[in-house]
Amino acid sequence: MTAFEKRISQLRRSVGEQESGGFRFTPFSKKQRLVLGWWCEGSPYAGCDGVIADGAVRSGKTVAMSLGFVMWAMHSFSGRSFAICAKTIGSAERNILTQLRQILKNRGYTLREDRSRHLMTVSKGSVSNDFYCFGGRDESSQDLIQGMTLAGVYLDEAALMPESFVSQATARCSVDGSKLWFNCNPEGPYHWFKKGWIDRRKERNLLYVHFEMADNLSLSKEIIERYMTMYQGVFHRRYVLGEWCAAQGLVYPMFDAERNIGGQESAAERWFMSCDYGTQNPFALGLISARKGEDGDFYCLEKEFYHDGRKKGQMTDSEYADALEEFAKDTQAQTVVVDPSAASFIAELRSRGWKVIKAKNDVAEGIRCVARALSAGKLRVMPSCENTIREFATYIWDETACSRGDDRPVKQNDHAMDMLRYALMTDRKTASARKERYSGKGAT
């Protein structure tokens, strides 16, 4: 039996799914075992310079890739530095590190962490290596990793990172025997990662493993069926079927009147407002509540204010602020999420004592956030919000931009859509930050 066959045999017995008080272990699937042990002596892929795992969400890619990356590093090196990269430090913590720590401890590794440096030192016997965590959010993120010497890098959500960051991270791997590990969900067929890495995998000497939901043996048949019906359109093809496909037609084909319109069956726990600022273009303002329903928490757009400057005449910042205060009368809303480009309007609101949060403005990530909420019934709109409901039926992808690898909606009929995107994306981010801060975790 070769070292590769022995390793694969050993790995048959354990993938962890977290429960209270520890992990419930279920078998690794064939593709998970391949990702875990492809680098072993005797493997037909041992000579590859790296691995790409892509495919459906919840298909078991991340747990196998992250564990495989650390196991390979600990088997191959000692006293070296490695990088674990996600779009943000926070997403790395949520999606990779929390689960990875428990699995490594269960496998006999010793961990020592320096949260201020985003550093985890992993040891076993006489072997010890440093694993640094990086966020590849935007073009400036490449500066964080520049100058390091790495023996390997694991890039989770690689397709969501700027090409410059991925190029810089892979260029840092100059140690003999270093390898590259990529993990991602599909985007468009002209995306830079698809064209530059997946399509060129043979030229780059990379193993390519495509995952489906069936490759995650911890998912029940019922859960897989739920995901099958949760998404529609491009999101179904990418997240469920794992296809690199173009975005076409409606941005939110999953918007459903029965599931997403109406339904205030519980008391609101929080209120806030969200605004897409416009002078000649429409100004869209929404009052949003956070509620608990029978199926969990959800957002409800209670009412809207929609002013089209071209049809009704332009308004000044002061007039918009007056309208907002009238709109918020008799509500408990004290916070406004505002388009970050509306500097003068933000200043006007703050001068009146409003708590203003500048909106998170990543369009692609925001659309995914809204799409997930709609599909799960976690976003509802009251019937009186006619402009918002109308925009859901007319908000479409820009096929010309998509053909260049840029998932972007047409800049028409998008003002209420931007308002909702700002609301959900920003509230999710701020809620996550509050949770981590109150739990005593380091800054993310």
mmCIF file of C-alpha atoms in Angstrom, residues 28-180:
data_model
loop_
_atom_site.group_PDB
_atom_site.id
_atom_site.type_symbol
_atom_site.label_atom_id
_atom_site.label_comp_id
_atom_site.label_asym_id
_atom_site.label_seq_id
_atom_site.Cartn_x
_atom_site.Cartn_y
_atom_site.Cartn_z
ATOM 1 C CA PHE A 28 -15.335 11.915 4.146
ATOM 2 C CA SER A 29 -16.602 11.575 0.590
ATOM 3 C CA LYS A 30 -14.367 10.402 -2.251
ATOM 4 C CA LYS A 31 -13.686 13.956 -3.460
ATOM 5 C CA GLN A 32 -13.004 15.203 0.067
ATOM 6 C CA ARG A 33 -10.472 12.416 0.556
ATOM 7 C CA LEU A 34 -8.832 13.324 -2.743
ATOM 8 C CA VAL A 35 -8.494 16.968 -1.666
ATOM 9 C CA LEU A 36 -7.111 15.885 1.701
ATOM 10 C CA GLY A 37 -4.451 13.529 0.361
ATOM 11 C CA TRP A 38 -3.592 14.433 -3.251
ATOM 12 C CA TRP A 39 -0.126 15.642 -2.217
ATOM 13 C CA CYS A 40 0.924 12.372 -0.536
ATOM 14 C CA GLU A 41 3.742 10.195 -1.862
ATOM 15 C CA GLY A 42 2.305 7.669 -4.293
ATOM 16 C CA SER A 43 -0.575 9.903 -5.366
ATOM 17 C CA PRO A 44 -0.855 10.393 -9.142
ATOM 18 C CA TYR A 45 -1.260 14.102 -8.368
ATOM 19 C CA ALA A 46 1.675 14.514 -5.957
ATOM 20 C CA GLY A 47 3.647 16.431 -8.581
ATOM 21 C CA CYS A 48 0.958 19.082 -9.026
ATOM 22 C CA ASP A 49 1.775 22.610 -7.895
ATOM 23 C CA GLY A 50 -1.628 23.116 -6.336
ATOM 24 C CA VAL A 51 -5.309 22.284 -6.236
ATOM 25 C CA ILE A 52 -8.528 24.086 -7.192
ATOM 26 C CA ALA A 53 -11.809 23.002 -5.590
ATOM 27 C CA ASP A 54 -14.966 24.639 -6.895
ATOM 28 C CA GLY A 55 -18.649 23.812 -7.094
ATOM 29 C CA ALA A 56 -21.886 24.064 -5.169
ATOM 30 C CA VAL A 57 -22.369 25.641 -1.773
ATOM 31 C CA ARG A 58 -22.446 23.276 1.230
ATOM 32 C CA SER A 59 -20.640 20.613 -0.772
ATOM 33 C CA GLY A 60 -17.884 19.966 1.783
ATOM 34 C CA LYS A 61 -15.126 21.867 -0.032
ATOM 35 C CA THR A 62 -14.045 24.189 2.763
ATOM 36 C CA VAL A 63 -13.606 21.681 5.591
ATOM 37 C CA ALA A 64 -11.600 19.328 3.354
ATOM 38 C CA MET A 65 -9.484 22.074 1.793
ATOM 39 C CA SER A 66 -8.634 23.861 5.044
ATOM 40 C CA LEU A 67 -7.785 20.648 6.900
ATOM 41 C CA GLY A 68 -5.880 19.274 3.923
ATOM 42 C CA PHE A 69 -3.874 22.487 3.655
ATOM 43 C CA VAL A 70 -2.738 22.330 7.294
ATOM 44 C CA MET A 71 -2.034 18.585 7.162
ATOM 45 C CA TRP A 72 0.079 19.036 4.023
ATOM 46 C CA ALA A 73 1.955 21.965 5.575
ATOM 47 C CA MET A 74 2.679 20.068 8.799
ATOM 48 C CA HIS A 75 3.810 16.973 6.883
ATOM 49 C CA SER A 76 6.045 18.872 4.451
ATOM 50 C CA PHE A 77 7.626 21.721 6.464
ATOM 51 C CA SER A 78 8.643 22.952 9.892
ATOM 52 C CA GLY A 79 9.452 26.493 10.903
ATOM 53 C CA ARG A 80 7.756 27.997 7.855
ATOM 54 C CA SER A 81 5.031 30.589 7.281
ATOM 55 C CA PHE A 82 1.756 29.952 5.466
ATOM 56 C CA ALA A 83 -1.259 32.118 4.602
ATOM 57 C CA ILE A 84 -4.962 31.400 4.982
ATOM 58 C CA CYS A 85 -6.892 33.995 2.973
ATOM 59 C CA ALA A 86 -10.589 34.816 2.723
ATOM 60 C CA LYS A 87 -12.416 37.890 1.518
ATOM 61 C CA THR A 88 -12.272 39.340 5.048
ATOM 62 C CA ILE A 89 -10.739 38.332 8.359
ATOM 63 C CA GLY A 90 -14.284 37.981 9.683
ATOM 64 C CA SER A 91 -15.329 35.544 6.967
ATOM 65 C CA ALA A 92 -12.138 33.538 7.547
ATOM 66 C CA GLU A 93 -13.041 33.297 11.221
ATOM 67 C CA ARG A 94 -16.633 32.243 10.537
ATOM 68 C CA ASN A 95 -16.110 29.927 7.576
ATOM 69 C CA ILE A 96 -12.691 28.398 8.227
ATOM 70 C CA LEU A 97 -10.943 28.956 11.527
ATOM 71 C CA THR A 98 -13.708 28.214 14.048
ATOM 72 C CA GLN A 99 -14.253 24.713 12.698
ATOM 73 C CA LEU A 100 -10.615 24.114 11.782
ATOM 74 C CA ARG A 101 -9.433 24.770 15.353
ATOM 75 C CA GLN A 102 -11.720 22.081 16.748
ATOM 76 C CA ILE A 103 -10.782 19.514 14.119
ATOM 77 C CA LEU A 104 -7.043 20.126 14.582
ATOM 78 C CA LYS A 105 -7.304 19.797 18.353
ATOM 79 C CA ASN A 106 -9.214 16.545 17.938
ATOM 80 C CA ARG A 107 -6.384 15.293 15.723
ATOM 81 C CA GLY A 108 -3.732 16.002 18.347
ATOM 82 C CA TYR A 109 -2.365 19.327 17.119
ATOM 83 C CA THR A 110 -1.454 22.078 19.562
ATOM 84 C CA LEU A 111 -2.566 25.619 18.708
ATOM 85 C CA ARG A 112 -1.187 28.932 19.958
ATOM 86 C CA GLU A 113 -2.778 32.135 18.709
ATOM 87 C CA ASP A 114 -1.895 35.811 18.540
ATOM 88 C CA ARG A 115 -5.206 37.410 17.586
ATOM 89 C CA SER A 116 -3.701 40.896 17.209
ATOM 90 C CA ARG A 117 -1.430 39.586 14.428
ATOM 91 C CA HIS A 118 -4.030 37.170 13.027
ATOM 92 C CA LEU A 119 -1.512 34.395 13.586
ATOM 93 C CA MET A 120 -2.102 30.755 14.524
ATOM 94 C CA THR A 121 0.948 28.605 15.317
ATOM 95 C CA VAL A 122 0.256 24.897 14.855
ATOM 96 C CA SER A 123 2.509 22.278 16.447
ATOM 97 C CA LYS A 124 2.689 18.527 16.648
ATOM 98 C CA GLY A 125 5.745 16.748 18.070
ATOM 99 C CA SER A 126 8.828 18.582 16.856
ATOM 100 C CA VAL A 127 7.016 20.225 13.922
ATOM 101 C CA SER A 128 5.710 23.768 14.211
ATOM 102 C CA ASN A 129 4.503 26.229 11.551
ATOM 103 C CA ASP A 130 2.913 29.686 11.474
ATOM 104 C CA PHE A 131 -0.395 30.310 9.697
ATOM 105 C CA TYR A 132 -1.243 33.958 9.057
ATOM 106 C CA CYS A 133 -4.790 35.022 8.197
ATOM 107 C CA PHE A 134 -5.459 37.713 5.568
ATOM 108 C CA GLY A 135 -8.512 39.394 4.107
ATOM 109 C CA GLY A 136 -8.523 40.029 0.354
ATOM 110 C CA ARG A 137 -11.351 42.550 0.261
ATOM 111 C CA ASP A 138 -10.129 45.055 -2.348
ATOM 112 C CA GLU A 139 -7.175 46.166 -4.469
ATOM 113 C CA SER A 140 -5.348 47.653 -1.480
ATOM 114 C CA SER A 141 -5.380 44.280 0.302
ATOM 115 C CA GLN A 142 -2.370 43.123 -1.713
ATOM 116 C CA ASP A 143 -0.225 45.483 0.367
ATOM 117 C CA LEU A 144 -0.931 43.387 3.482
ATOM 118 C CA ILE A 145 0.715 40.258 2.135
ATOM 119 C CA GLN A 146 3.410 41.913 0.018
ATOM 120 C CA GLY A 147 6.963 41.121 1.087
ATOM 121 C CA MET A 148 6.193 37.856 2.912
ATOM 122 C CA THR A 149 7.937 34.580 2.110
ATOM 123 C CA LEU A 150 5.447 31.721 2.195
ATOM 124 C CA ALA A 151 5.654 27.964 1.827
ATOM 125 C CA GLY A 152 2.013 27.760 0.780
ATOM 126 C CA VAL A 153 -1.245 29.693 0.566
ATOM 127 C CA TYR A 154 -4.884 28.685 0.909
ATOM 128 C CA LEU A 155 -7.303 31.092 -0.794
ATOM 129 C CA ASP A 156 -10.911 30.528 0.267
ATOM 130 C CA GLU A 157 -13.581 32.356 -1.779
ATOM 131 C CA ALA A 158 -10.853 33.051 -4.338
ATOM 132 C CA ALA A 159 -13.315 34.241 -6.991
ATOM 133 C CA LEU A 160 -14.565 36.983 -4.643
ATOM 134 C CA MET A 161 -11.087 38.472 -4.199
ATOM 135 C CA PRO A 162 -9.399 41.003 -6.495
ATOM 136 C CA GLU A 163 -7.087 39.440 -9.046
ATOM 137 C CA SER A 164 -4.265 41.652 -7.740
ATOM 138 C CA PHE A 165 -4.517 40.139 -4.248
ATOM 139 C CA VAL A 166 -4.531 36.557 -5.547
ATOM 140 C CA SER A 167 -1.563 37.316 -7.796
ATOM 141 C CA GLN A 168 0.360 38.855 -4.905
ATOM 142 C CA ALA A 169 -0.466 35.961 -2.552
ATOM 143 C CA THR A 170 0.598 33.278 -5.012
ATOM 144 C CA ALA A 171 3.782 35.218 -5.846
ATOM 145 C CA ARG A 172 4.785 35.037 -2.160
ATOM 146 C CA CYS A 173 5.102 31.218 -2.380
ATOM 147 C CA SER A 174 8.790 31.059 -3.254
ATOM 148 C CA VAL A 175 9.872 28.224 -0.931
ATOM 149 C CA ASP A 176 10.862 24.972 -2.669
ATOM 150 C CA GLY A 177 7.942 22.551 -2.519
ATOM 151 C CA SER A 178 5.345 25.262 -1.918
ATOM 152 C CA LYS A 179 1.825 24.638 -3.211
ATOM 153 C CA LEU A 180 -1.267 26.702 -3.971
#
